[in-house]
CSV table of C-alpha atoms in Angstrom, one decimal:
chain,number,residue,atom,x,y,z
A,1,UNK,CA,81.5,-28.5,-29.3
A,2,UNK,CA,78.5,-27.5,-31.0
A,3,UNK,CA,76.5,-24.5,-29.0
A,4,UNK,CA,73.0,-23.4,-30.2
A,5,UNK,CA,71.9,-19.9,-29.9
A,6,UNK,CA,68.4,-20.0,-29.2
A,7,UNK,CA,66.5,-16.5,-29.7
A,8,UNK,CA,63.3,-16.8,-28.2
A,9,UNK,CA,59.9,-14.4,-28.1
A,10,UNK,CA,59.0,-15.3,-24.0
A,11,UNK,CA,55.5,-15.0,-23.1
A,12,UNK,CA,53.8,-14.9,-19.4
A,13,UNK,CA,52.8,-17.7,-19.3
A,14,UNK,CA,55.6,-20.4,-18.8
A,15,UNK,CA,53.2,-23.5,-20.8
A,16,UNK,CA,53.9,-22.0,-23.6
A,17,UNK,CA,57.3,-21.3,-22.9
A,18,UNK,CA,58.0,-24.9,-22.2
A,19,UNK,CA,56.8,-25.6,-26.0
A,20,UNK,CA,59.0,-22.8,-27.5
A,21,UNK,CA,61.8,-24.4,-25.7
A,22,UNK,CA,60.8,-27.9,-27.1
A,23,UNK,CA,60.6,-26.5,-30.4
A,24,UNK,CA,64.0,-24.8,-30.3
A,25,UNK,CA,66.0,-27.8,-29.2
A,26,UNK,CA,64.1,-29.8,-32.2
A,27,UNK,CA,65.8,-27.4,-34.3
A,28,UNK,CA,69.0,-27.5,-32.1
A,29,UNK,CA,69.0,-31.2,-32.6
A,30,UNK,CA,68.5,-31.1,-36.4
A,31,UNK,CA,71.7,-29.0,-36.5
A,32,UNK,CA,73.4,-31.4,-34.2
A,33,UNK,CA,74.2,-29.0,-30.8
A,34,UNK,CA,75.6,-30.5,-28.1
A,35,UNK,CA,74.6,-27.2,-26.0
A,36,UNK,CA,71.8,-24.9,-26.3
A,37,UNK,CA,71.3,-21.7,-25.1
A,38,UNK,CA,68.4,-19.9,-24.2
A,39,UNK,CA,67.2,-16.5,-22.9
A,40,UNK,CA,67.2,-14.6,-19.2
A,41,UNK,CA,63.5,-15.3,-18.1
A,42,UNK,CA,62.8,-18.2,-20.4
A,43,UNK,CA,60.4,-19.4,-18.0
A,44,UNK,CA,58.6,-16.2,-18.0
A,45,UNK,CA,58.9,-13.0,-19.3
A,46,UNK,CA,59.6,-9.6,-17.2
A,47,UNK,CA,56.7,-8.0,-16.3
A,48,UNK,CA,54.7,-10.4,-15.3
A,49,UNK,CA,54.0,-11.8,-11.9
A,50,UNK,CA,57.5,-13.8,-11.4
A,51,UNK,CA,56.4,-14.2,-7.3
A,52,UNK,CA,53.5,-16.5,-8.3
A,53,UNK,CA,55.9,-18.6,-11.0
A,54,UNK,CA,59.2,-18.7,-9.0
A,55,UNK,CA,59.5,-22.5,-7.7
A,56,UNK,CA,62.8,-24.3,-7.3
A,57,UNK,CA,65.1,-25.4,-9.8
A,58,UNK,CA,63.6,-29.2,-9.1
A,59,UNK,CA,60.3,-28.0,-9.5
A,60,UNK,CA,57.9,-28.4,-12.5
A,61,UNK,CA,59.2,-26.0,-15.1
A,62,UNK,CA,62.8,-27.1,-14.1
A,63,UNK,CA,61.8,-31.0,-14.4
A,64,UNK,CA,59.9,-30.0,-18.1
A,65,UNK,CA,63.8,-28.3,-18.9
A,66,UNK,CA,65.6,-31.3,-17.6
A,67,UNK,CA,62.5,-33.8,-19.7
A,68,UNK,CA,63.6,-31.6,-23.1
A,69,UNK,CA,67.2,-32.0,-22.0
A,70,UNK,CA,67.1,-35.5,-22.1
A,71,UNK,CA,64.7,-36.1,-25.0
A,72,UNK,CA,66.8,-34.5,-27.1
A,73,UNK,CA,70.1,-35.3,-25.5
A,74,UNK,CA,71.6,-31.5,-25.8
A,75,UNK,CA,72.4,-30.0,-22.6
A,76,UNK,CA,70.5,-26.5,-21.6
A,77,UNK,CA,70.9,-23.0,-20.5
A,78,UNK,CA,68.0,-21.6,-19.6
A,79,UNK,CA,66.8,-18.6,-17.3
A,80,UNK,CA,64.1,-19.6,-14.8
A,81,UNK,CA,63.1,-17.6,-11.0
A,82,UNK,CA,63.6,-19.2,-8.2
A,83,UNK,CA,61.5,-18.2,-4.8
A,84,UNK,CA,64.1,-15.8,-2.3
A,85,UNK,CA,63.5,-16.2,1.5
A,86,UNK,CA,62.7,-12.7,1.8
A,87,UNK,CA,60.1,-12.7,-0.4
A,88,UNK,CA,61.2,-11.1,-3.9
A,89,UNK,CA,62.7,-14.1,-6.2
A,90,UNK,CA,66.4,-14.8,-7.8
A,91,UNK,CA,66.4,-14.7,-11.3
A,92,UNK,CA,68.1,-17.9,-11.7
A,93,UNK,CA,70.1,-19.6,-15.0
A,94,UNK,CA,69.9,-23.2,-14.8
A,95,UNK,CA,72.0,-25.7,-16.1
A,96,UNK,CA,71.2,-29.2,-17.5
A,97,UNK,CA,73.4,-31.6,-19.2
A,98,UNK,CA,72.2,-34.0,-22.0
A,99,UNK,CA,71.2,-36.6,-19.1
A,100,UNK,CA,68.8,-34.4,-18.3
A,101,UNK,CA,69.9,-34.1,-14.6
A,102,UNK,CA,70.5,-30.4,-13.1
A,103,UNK,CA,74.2,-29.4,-12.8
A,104,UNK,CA,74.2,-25.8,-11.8
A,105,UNK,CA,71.7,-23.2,-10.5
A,106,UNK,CA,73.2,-19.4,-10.8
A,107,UNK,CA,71.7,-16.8,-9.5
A,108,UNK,CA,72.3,-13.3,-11.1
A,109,UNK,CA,74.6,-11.4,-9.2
A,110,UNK,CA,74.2,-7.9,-10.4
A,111,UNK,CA,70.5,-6.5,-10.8
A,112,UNK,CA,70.0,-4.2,-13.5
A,113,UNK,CA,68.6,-0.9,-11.2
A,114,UNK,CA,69.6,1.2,-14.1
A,115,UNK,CA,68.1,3.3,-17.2
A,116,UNK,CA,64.9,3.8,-15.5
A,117,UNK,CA,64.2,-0.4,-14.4
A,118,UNK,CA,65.0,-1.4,-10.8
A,119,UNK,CA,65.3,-5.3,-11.4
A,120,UNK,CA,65.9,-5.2,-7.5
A,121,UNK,CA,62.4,-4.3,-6.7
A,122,UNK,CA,61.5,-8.0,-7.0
A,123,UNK,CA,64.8,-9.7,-7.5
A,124,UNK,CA,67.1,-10.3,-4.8
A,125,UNK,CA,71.3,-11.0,-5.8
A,126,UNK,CA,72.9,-13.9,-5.8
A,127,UNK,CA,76.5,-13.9,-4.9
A,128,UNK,CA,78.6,-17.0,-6.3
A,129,UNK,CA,80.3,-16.7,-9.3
A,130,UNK,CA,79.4,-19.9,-11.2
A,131,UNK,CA,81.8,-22.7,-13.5
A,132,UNK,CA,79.8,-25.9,-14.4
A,133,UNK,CA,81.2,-29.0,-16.5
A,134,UNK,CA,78.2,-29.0,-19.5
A,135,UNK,CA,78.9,-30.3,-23.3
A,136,UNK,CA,82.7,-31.2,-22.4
A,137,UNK,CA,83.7,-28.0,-21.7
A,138,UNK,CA,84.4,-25.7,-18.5
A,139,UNK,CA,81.3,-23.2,-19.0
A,140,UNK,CA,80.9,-20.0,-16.9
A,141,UNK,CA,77.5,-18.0,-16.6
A,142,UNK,CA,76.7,-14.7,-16.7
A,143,UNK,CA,73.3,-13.4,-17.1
A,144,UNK,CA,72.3,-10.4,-18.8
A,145,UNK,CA,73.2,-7.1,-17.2
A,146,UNK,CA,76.6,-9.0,-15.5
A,147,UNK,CA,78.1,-8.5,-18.9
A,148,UNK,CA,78.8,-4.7,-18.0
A,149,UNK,CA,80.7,-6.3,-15.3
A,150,UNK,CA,84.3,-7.1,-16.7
A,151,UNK,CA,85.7,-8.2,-12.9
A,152,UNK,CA,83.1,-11.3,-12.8
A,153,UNK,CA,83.7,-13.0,-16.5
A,154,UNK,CA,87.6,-12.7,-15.1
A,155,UNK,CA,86.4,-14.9,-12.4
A,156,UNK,CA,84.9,-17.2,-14.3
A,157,UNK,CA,88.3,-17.5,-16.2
A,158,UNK,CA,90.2,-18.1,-13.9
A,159,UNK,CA,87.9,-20.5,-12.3
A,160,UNK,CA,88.5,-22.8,-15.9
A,161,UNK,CA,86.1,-21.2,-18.3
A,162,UNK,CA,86.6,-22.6,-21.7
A,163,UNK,CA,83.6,-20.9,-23.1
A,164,UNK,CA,81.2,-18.2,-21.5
A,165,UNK,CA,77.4,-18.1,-21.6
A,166,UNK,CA,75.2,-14.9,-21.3
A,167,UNK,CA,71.3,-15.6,-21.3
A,168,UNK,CA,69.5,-12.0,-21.5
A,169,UNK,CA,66.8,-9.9,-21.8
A,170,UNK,CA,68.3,-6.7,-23.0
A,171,UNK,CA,66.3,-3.9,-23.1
A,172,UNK,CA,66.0,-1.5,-25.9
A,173,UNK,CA,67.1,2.1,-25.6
A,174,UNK,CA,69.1,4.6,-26.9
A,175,UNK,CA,72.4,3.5,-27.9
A,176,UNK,CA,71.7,0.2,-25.9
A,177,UNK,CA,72.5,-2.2,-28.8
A,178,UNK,CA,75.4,-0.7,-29.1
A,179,UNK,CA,76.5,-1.4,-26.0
A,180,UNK,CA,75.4,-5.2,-25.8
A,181,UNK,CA,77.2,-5.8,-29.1
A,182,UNK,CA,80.3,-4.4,-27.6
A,183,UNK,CA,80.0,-5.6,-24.0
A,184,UNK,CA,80.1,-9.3,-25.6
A,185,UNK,CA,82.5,-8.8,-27.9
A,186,UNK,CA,85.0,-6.6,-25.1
A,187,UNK,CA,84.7,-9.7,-22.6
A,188,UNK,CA,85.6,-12.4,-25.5
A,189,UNK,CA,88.6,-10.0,-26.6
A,190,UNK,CA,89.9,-9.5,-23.0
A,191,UNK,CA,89.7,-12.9,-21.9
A,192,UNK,CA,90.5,-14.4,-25.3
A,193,UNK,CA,87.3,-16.7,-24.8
A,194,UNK,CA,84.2,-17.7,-26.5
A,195,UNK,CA,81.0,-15.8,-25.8
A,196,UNK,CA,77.5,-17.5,-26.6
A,197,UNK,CA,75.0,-14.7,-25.8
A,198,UNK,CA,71.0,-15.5,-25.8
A,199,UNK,CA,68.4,-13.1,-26.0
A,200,UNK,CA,64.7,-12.5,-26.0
A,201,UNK,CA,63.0,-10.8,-28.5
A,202,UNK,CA,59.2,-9.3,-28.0
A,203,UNK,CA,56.7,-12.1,-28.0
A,204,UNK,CA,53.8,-10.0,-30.1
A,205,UNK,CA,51.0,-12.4,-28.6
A,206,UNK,CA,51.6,-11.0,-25.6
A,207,UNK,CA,50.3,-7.2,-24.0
A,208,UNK,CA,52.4,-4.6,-24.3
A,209,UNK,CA,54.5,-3.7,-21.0
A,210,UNK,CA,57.4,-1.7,-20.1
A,211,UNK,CA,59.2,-3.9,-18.7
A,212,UNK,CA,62.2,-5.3,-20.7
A,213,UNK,CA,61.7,-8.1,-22.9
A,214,UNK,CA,64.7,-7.9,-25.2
A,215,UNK,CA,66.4,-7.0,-28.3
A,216,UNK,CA,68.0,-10.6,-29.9
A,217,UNK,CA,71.4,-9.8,-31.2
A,218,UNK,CA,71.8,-13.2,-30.0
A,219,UNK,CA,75.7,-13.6,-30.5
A,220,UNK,CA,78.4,-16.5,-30.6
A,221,UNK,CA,82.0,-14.2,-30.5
A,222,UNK,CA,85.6,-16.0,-30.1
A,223,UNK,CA,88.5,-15.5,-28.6
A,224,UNK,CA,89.7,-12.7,-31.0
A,225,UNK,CA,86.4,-10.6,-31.4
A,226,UNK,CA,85.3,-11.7,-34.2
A,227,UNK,CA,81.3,-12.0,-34.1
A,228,UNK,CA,80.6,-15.9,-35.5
A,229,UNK,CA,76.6,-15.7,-35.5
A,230,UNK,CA,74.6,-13.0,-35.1
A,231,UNK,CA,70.5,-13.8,-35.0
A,232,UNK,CA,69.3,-9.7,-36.1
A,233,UNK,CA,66.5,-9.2,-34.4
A,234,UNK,CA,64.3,-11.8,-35.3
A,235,UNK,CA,63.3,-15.3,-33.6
A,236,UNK,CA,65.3,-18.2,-34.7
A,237,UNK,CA,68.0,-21.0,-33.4
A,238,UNK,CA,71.2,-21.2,-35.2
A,239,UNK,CA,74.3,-23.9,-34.2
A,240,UNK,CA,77.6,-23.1,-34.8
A,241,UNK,CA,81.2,-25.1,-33.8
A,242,UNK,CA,83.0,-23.2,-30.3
A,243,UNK,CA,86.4,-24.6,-31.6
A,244,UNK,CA,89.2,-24.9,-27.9
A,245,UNK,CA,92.1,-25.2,-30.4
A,246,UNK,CA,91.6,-21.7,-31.8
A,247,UNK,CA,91.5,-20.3,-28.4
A,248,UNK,CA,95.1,-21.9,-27.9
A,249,UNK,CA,96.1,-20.7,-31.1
A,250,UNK,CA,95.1,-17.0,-29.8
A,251,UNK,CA,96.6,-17.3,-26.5
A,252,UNK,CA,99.9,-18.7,-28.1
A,253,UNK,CA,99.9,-15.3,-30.0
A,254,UNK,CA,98.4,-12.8,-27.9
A,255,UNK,CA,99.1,-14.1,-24.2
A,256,UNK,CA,97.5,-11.1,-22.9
A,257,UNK,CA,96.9,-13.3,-19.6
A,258,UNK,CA,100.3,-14.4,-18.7
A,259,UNK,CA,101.0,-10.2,-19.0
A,260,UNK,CA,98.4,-9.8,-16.0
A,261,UNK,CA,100.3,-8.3,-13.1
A,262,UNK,CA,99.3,-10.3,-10.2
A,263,UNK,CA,101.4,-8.4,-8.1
A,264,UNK,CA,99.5,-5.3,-8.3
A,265,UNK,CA,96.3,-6.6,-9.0
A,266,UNK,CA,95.9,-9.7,-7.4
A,267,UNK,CA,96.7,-13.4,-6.7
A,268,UNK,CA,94.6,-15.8,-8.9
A,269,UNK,CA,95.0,-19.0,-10.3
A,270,UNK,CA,97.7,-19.4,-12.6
A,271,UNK,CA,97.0,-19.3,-16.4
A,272,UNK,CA,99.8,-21.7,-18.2
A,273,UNK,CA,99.7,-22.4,-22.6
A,274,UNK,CA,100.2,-25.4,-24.1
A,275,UNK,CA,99.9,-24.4,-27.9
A,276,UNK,CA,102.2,-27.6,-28.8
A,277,UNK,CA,99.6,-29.9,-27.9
A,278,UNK,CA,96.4,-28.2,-30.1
């Protein structure tokens, strides 16, 4: 499967988000991606008044995702908000597959209330972990500040996860980059797993703010840590192959999840290898 990494400036306003994203999965298609992958907040960026965009995932900024979608018959990843029925908004990643039609809606679990943001102030957590069928492969979700969070990409493994996808907006800061480059590469490594991580970068059409709008380091990893793309810091779309054999191939060699000790840590479903048939 062919996964594009789509490192996006995001503006407030999501009209012109819609053609950024129409313009990326041009550029996906030219490269021939089955999956594309775009930023947390791709709808709109942080800082602006996400209460007075939040609709539902069926409503006009979802149906424009699941219009590009299908036009260009590459299944989505994209990070939209969604109203919350006590009044703040979940910061949703939505799922589309090449038909266009909407396959998953996850809602961030963990809120990033750290480093001097409270994400919490207007986003409330979601709470299901969240595996979808997208591009041929078993695809879990994560979305930005999750990725600090080791216990929930293990869920989405054992839950089928062939390939993991992080859409962000990670904030700069000190020593921040440092962290997001080895946060994605630590949950490829200790779930032998592909990683395709999307982030913003700073849209300069747009008035300053302090709220977060990202970094890029947009990142594809695989299962043995080893960083495949890596967008700088700079807007772009780049495609690359997520290749299932080679994460048999590791597992056959390094079966680091056969070693788990359920009996101290905890029932869950049963990993099994079948390198002879890769």
């Amino acid at each position: 499967m062919r996964v594009a990494l789509c490192q996006l400036p995001v503006s407030p306003d999501p009209g012109v988000n819609i053609g950024r994203v129409r313009e990326a999965l041009a550029s996906a298609a030219r490269q021939r991606a089955d999956l594309a992958v775009f930023p947390e907040a791709t709808q709109a960026r942080f800082g602006s008044d996400l209460r007075a965009v939040a609709e539902t995932a069926e409503g006009p900024f979802g149906q424009e995702l699941a219009e590009a979608a299908r036009d260009r018959r590459i299944a989505l990843v994209a990070g939209v908000f969604e109203p919350a029925p006590d009044g703040r908004v979940f910061n949703t990643a939505v799922a589309y597959d090449a038909d266009g039609a909407l396959v998953a809606a996850y809602r961030k679990i963990h809120l990033f209330d750290s480093l001097g943001q409270t994400e919490s102030d207007v986003v409330a957590p979601g709470s299901v972990p969240t595996v979808v069928d997208l591009a041929g492969l078993r695809v879990g979700i994560l979305t930005c500040y999750d990725i600090r969070f080791p216990e929930l990409a293990r869920a989405l493994l054992d839950q089928g996860a062939e390939l993991l996808v992080v859409p962000a907006a990670w904030a700069a800061g000190p020593l921040k980059e440092e962290h997001w480059m080895t946060l994605v590469r630590a949950r490829a490594i200790e779930n032998t797993i592909w990683v395709a991580a999307a982030g913003q970068v700073p849209d300069p059409s747009s008035p300053p703010t302090r709220a977060p709008t990202g970094i890029g380091r947009s990142m594809l990893v695989d299962p043995m840590g080893t960083v495949r793309l890596d967008l700088g810091p700079d807007p772009g779309v780049t495609v690359a192959e997520v290749d299932c054999a080679l994460t048999a191939r590791v597992r056959a060699v390094l079966p680091c999840l056969e070693h788990r000790r359920r009996d101290l840590f905890g029932p869950g479903p049963s990993w099994t290898r079948d390198a002879e048939d890769t």
